[in-house]
Tab-separated table of C-alpha atoms and ligand atoms in Angstrom:
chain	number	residue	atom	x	y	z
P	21	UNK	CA	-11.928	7.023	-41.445
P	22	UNK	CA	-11.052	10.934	-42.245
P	23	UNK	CA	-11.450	13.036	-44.726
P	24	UNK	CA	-8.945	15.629	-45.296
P	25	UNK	CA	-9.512	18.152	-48.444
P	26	UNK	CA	-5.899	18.892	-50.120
P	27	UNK	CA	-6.483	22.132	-52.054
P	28	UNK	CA	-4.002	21.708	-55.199
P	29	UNK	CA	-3.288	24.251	-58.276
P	30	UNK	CA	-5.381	27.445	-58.416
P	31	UNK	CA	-8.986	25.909	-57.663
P	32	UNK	CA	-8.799	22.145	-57.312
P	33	UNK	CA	-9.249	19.474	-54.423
P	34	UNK	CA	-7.710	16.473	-53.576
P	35	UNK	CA	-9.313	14.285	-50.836
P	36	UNK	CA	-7.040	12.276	-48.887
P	37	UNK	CA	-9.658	9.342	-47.281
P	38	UNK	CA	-7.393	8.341	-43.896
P	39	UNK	CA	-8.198	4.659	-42.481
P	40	UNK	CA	-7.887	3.621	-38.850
P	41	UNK	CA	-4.689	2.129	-39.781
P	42	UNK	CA	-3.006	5.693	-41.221
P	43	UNK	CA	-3.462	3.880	-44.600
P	44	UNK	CA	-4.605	6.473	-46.876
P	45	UNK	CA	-6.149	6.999	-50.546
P	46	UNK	CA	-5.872	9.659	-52.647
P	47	UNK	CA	-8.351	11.000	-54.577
P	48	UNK	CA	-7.530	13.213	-57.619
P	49	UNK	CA	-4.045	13.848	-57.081
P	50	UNK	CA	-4.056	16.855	-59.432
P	51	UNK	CA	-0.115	17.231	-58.431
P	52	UNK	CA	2.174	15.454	-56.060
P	53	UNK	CA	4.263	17.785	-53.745
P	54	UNK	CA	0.992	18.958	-51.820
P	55	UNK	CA	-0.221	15.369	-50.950
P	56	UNK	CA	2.901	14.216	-50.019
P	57	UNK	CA	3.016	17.036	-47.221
P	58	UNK	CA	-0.681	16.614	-46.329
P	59	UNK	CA	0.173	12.520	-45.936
P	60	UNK	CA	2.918	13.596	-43.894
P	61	UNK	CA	1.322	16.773	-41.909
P	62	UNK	CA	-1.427	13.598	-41.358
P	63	UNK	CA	1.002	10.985	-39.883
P	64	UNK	CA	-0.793	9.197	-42.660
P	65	UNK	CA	1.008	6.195	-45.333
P	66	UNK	CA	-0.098	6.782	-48.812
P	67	UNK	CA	-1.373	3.442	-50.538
P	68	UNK	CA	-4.038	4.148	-52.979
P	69	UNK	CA	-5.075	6.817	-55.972
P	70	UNK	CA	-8.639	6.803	-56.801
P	71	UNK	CA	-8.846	8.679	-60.270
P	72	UNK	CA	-12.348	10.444	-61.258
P	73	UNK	CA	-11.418	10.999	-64.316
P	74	UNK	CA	-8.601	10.872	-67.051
P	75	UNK	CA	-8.532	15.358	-67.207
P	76	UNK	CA	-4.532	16.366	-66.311
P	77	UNK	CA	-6.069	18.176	-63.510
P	78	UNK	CA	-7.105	15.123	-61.580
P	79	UNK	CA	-4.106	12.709	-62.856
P	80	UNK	CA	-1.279	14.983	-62.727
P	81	UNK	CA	0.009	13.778	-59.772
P	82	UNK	CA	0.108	9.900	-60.823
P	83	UNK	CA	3.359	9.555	-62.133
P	84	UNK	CA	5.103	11.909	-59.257
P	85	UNK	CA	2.865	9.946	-56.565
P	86	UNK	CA	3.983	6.498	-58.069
P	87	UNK	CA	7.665	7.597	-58.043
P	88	UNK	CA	7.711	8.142	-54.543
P	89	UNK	CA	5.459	5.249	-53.301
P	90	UNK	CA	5.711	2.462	-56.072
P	91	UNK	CA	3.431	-0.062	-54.764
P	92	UNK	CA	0.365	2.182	-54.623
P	93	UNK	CA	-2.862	0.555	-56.335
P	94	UNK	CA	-3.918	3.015	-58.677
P	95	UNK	CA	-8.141	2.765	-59.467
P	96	UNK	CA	-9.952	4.219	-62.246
P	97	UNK	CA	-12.247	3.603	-64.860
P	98	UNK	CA	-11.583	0.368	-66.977
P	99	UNK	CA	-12.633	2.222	-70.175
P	100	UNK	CA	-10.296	4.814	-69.971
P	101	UNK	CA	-6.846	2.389	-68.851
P	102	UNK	CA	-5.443	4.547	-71.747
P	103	UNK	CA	-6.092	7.824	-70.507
P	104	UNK	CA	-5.039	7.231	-66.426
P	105	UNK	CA	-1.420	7.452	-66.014
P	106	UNK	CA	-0.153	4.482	-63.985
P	107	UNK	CA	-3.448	2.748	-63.747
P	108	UNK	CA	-3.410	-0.793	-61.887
P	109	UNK	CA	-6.768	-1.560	-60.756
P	110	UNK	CA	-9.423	-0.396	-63.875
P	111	UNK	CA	-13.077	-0.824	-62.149
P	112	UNK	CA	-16.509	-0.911	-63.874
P	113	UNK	CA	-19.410	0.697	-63.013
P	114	UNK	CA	-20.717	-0.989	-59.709
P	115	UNK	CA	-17.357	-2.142	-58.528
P	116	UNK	CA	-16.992	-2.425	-54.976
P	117	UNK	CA	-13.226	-2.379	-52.770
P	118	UNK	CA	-12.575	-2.307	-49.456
P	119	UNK	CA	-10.482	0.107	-48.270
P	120	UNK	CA	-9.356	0.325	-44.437
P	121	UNK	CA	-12.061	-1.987	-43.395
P	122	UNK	CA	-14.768	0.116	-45.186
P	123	UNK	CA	-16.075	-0.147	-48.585
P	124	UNK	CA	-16.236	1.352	-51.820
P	125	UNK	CA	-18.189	1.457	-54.424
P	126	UNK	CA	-17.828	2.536	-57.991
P	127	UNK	CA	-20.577	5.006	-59.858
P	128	UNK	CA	-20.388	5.456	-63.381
P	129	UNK	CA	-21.226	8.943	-63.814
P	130	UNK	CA	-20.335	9.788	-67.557
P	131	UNK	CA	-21.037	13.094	-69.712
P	132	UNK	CA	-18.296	15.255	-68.768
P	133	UNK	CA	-15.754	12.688	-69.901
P	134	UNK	CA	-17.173	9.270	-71.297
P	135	UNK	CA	-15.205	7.288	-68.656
P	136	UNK	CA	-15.684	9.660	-65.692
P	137	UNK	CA	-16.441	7.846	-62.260
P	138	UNK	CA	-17.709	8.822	-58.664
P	139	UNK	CA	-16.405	6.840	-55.555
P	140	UNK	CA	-19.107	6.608	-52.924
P	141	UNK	CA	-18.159	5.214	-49.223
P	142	UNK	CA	-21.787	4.093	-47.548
P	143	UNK	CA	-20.327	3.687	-44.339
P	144	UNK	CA	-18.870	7.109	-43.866
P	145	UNK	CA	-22.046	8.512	-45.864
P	146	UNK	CA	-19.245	10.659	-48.588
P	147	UNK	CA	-19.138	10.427	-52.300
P	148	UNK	CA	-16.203	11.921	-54.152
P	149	UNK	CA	-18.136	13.458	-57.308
P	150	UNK	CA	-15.175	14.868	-59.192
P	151	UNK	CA	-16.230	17.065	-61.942
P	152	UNK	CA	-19.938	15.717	-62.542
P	153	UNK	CA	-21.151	17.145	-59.264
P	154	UNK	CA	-20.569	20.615	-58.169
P	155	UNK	CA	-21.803	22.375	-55.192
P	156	UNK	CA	-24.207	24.734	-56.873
P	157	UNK	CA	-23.133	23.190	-60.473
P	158	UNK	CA	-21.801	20.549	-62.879
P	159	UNK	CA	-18.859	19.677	-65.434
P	160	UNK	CA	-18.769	20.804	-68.680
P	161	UNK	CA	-19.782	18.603	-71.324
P	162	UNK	CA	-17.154	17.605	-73.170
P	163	UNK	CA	-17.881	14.211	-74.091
P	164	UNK	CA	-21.529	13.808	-73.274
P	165	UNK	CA	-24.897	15.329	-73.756
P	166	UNK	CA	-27.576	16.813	-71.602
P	167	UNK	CA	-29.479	14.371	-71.288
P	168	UNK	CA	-26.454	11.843	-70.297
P	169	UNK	CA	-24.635	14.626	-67.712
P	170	UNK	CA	-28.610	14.659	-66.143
P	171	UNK	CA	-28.720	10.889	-65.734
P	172	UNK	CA	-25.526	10.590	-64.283
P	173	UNK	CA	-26.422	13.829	-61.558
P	174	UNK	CA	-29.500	11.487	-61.278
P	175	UNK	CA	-27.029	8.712	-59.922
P	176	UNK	CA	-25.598	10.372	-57.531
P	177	UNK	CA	-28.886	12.527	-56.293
P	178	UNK	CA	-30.175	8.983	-55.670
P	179	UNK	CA	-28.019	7.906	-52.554
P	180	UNK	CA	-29.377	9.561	-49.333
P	181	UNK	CA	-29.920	13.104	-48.693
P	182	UNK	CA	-27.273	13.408	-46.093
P	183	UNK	CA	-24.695	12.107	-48.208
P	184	UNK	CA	-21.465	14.385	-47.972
P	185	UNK	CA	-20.284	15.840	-51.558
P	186	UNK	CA	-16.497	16.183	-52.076
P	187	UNK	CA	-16.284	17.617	-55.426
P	188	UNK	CA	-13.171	18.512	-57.546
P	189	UNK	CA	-13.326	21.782	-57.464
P	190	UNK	CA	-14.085	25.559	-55.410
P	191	UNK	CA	-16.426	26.593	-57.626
P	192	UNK	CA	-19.354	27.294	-55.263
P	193	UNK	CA	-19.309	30.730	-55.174
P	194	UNK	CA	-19.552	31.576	-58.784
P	195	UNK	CA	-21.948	28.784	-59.294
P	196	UNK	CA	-24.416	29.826	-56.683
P	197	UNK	CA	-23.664	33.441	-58.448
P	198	UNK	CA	-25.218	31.850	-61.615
P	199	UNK	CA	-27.842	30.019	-59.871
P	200	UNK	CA	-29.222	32.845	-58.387
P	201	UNK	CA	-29.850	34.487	-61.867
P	202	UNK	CA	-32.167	31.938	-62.482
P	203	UNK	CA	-33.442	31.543	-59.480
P	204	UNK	CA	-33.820	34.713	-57.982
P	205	UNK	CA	-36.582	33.950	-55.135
P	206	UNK	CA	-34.802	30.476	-54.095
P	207	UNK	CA	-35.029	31.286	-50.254
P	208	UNK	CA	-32.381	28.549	-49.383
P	209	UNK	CA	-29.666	29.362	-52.121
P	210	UNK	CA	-30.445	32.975	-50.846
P	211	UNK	CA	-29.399	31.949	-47.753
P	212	UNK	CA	-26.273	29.377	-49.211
P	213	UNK	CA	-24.776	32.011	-51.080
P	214	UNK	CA	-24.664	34.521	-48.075
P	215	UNK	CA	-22.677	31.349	-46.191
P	216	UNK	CA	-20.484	30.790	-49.270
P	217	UNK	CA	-19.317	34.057	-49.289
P	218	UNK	CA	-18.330	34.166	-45.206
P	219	UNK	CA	-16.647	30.969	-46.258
P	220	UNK	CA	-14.604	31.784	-48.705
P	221	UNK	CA	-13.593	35.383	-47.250
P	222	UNK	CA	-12.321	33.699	-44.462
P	223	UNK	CA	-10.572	31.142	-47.153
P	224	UNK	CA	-12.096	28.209	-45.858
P	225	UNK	CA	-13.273	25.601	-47.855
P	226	UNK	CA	-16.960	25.138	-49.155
P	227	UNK	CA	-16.841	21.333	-49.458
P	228	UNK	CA	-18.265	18.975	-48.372
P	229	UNK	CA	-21.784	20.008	-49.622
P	230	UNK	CA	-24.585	17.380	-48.886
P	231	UNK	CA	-27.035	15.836	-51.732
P	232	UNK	CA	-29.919	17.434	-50.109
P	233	UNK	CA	-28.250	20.820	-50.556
P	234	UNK	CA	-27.672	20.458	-54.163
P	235	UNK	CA	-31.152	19.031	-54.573
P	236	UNK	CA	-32.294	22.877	-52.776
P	237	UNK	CA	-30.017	24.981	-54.797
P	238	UNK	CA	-28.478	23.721	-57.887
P	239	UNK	CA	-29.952	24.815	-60.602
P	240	UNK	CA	-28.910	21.268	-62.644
P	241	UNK	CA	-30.893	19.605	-60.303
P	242	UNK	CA	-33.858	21.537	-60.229
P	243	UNK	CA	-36.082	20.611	-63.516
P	244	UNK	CA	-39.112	21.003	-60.501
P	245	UNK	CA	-38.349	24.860	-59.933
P	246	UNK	CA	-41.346	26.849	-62.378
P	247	UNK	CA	-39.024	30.118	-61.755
P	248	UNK	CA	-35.610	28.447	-63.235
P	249	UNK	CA	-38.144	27.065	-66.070
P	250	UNK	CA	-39.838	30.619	-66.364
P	251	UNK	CA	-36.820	32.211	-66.528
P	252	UNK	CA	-34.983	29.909	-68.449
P	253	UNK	CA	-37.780	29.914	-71.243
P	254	UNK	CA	-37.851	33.308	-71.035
P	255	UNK	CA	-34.404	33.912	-72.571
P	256	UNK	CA	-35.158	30.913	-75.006
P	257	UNK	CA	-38.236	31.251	-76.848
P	258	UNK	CA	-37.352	28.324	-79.259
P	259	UNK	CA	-36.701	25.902	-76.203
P	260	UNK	CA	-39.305	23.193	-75.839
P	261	UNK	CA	-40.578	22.693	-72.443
P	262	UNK	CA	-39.212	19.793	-71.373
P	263	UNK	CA	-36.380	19.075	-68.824
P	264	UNK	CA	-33.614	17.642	-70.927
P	265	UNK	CA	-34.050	20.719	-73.234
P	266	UNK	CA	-34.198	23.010	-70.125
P	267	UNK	CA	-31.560	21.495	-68.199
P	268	UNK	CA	-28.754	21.961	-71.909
P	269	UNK	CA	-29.877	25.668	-72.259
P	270	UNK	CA	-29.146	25.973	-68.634
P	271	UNK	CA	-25.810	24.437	-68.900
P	272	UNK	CA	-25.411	26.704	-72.021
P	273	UNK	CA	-26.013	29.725	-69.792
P	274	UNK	CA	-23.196	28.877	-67.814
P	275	UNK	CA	-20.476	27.970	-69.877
P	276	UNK	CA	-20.470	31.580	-70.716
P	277	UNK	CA	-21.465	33.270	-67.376
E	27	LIG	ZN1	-12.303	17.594	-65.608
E	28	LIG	FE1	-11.243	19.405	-63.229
């Protein structure tokens, strides 16, 4: 099984997951015309879209997709049938497929939609996190609270530190940006950022991150740091001290950095 990143529109990814058999998925087709080329570049048939979520930047390429290949299984969340175009297979939270011998299992990680999903492949040790899980961040929350976006993260930060992140988008740098504001003496997102940069002058991707990263240097994950709390705090006088209440003034912080 490969994993090929398919950068689409200005900033986003989709993931084409490539079985033995040059069946492949898609994952977050935000358009159609650059997966078609990467399936072909690949040598790869297309067979399956696995939707995140129901946002037009992640579903755009359904209908296109469908037009060309019209037997493809299309997987997303069974809540939001209405909202993925061309849906055929709506899974629940816990779900488990097999795809090209391997499995796949279904993470309900709401908060940034109320239907938004994360597919996780044990066997190749990847989870495709969409727009709950950023490197160095985390969706916007437009239909969820803090305290739901920090239980989903919590989902995901659960499988095992070496787990490979594909998220939705190439954020990282800006993130990280943000993250060091808040935490300014963070050794290891010091040291992540520097990386991120060379990356991304060189116009390579910054994905796949890895759980343990994030749980190092993004600031949604880190209600343990005392200098994001300090600092946080700091510029919040009214904030009680507790993570939930932490964790929404930090995601406050960024929606307008
Ligand atoms: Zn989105
Ligand atoms: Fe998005």
């Amino acid at each position: 099984m490969r994993i090929v990143p398919v950068p689409v529109l200005l900033d986003n990814y989709a993931y084409l997951v490539i079985a033995e058999s040059g069946a492949a998925a898609v994952v977050d087709p935000s358009e159609a015309a650059p997966v078609l080329r990467a399936v072909e570049r690949e040598g790869a048939t297309l067979a399956a879209i696995w939707n995140t979520h129901h946002h037009w930047d992640h579903v755009g390429g359904n209908r296109d997709l469908l037009i060309a290949h019209p037997d493809l299984r299309v997987v997303g969340y069974a809540g939001d049938r209405a909202r993925i175009p061309g849906i055929t297979d709506p899974v629940e939270d816990g779900a488990q497929f097999d795809f090209g011998g391997g499995m796949v299992r279904v993470i309900f990680v709401p908060a940034h939609t109320s239907g938004h999903v994360a597919y996780h492949l044990p066997l190749q040790n990847a989870v495709f996190t969409g727009d709950t899980l950023f490197a160095g961040g985390c969706g916007r929350l437009f239909e969820g609270d803090a305290r739901m976006m920090s239980d989903s993260l919590g989902r995901l930060t659960a499988l095992s530190a070496d787990t490979r992140v594909f998220c939705g988008h190439e954020y990282t740098e800006k993130n990280l940006r943000f993250a060091l504001t808040l935490e300014p003496s963070n050794a290891e997102l010091a040291a992540k950022y520097r990386r991120v940069e060379a990356q991304v002058g060189r116009g390579e991707p910054t994905v796949p991150t890895t759980i343990a990263e994030e749980l190092a240097t993004n600031p949604f994950l880190r209600p343990s740091s005392e200098e994001l709390r300090r600092v946080v705090l700091a510029k919040f006088p009214d904030c009680p001290d507790d993570p939930i209440a932490v964790f929404a003034k930090t995601r406050e912080l960024k929606d307008s950095f």
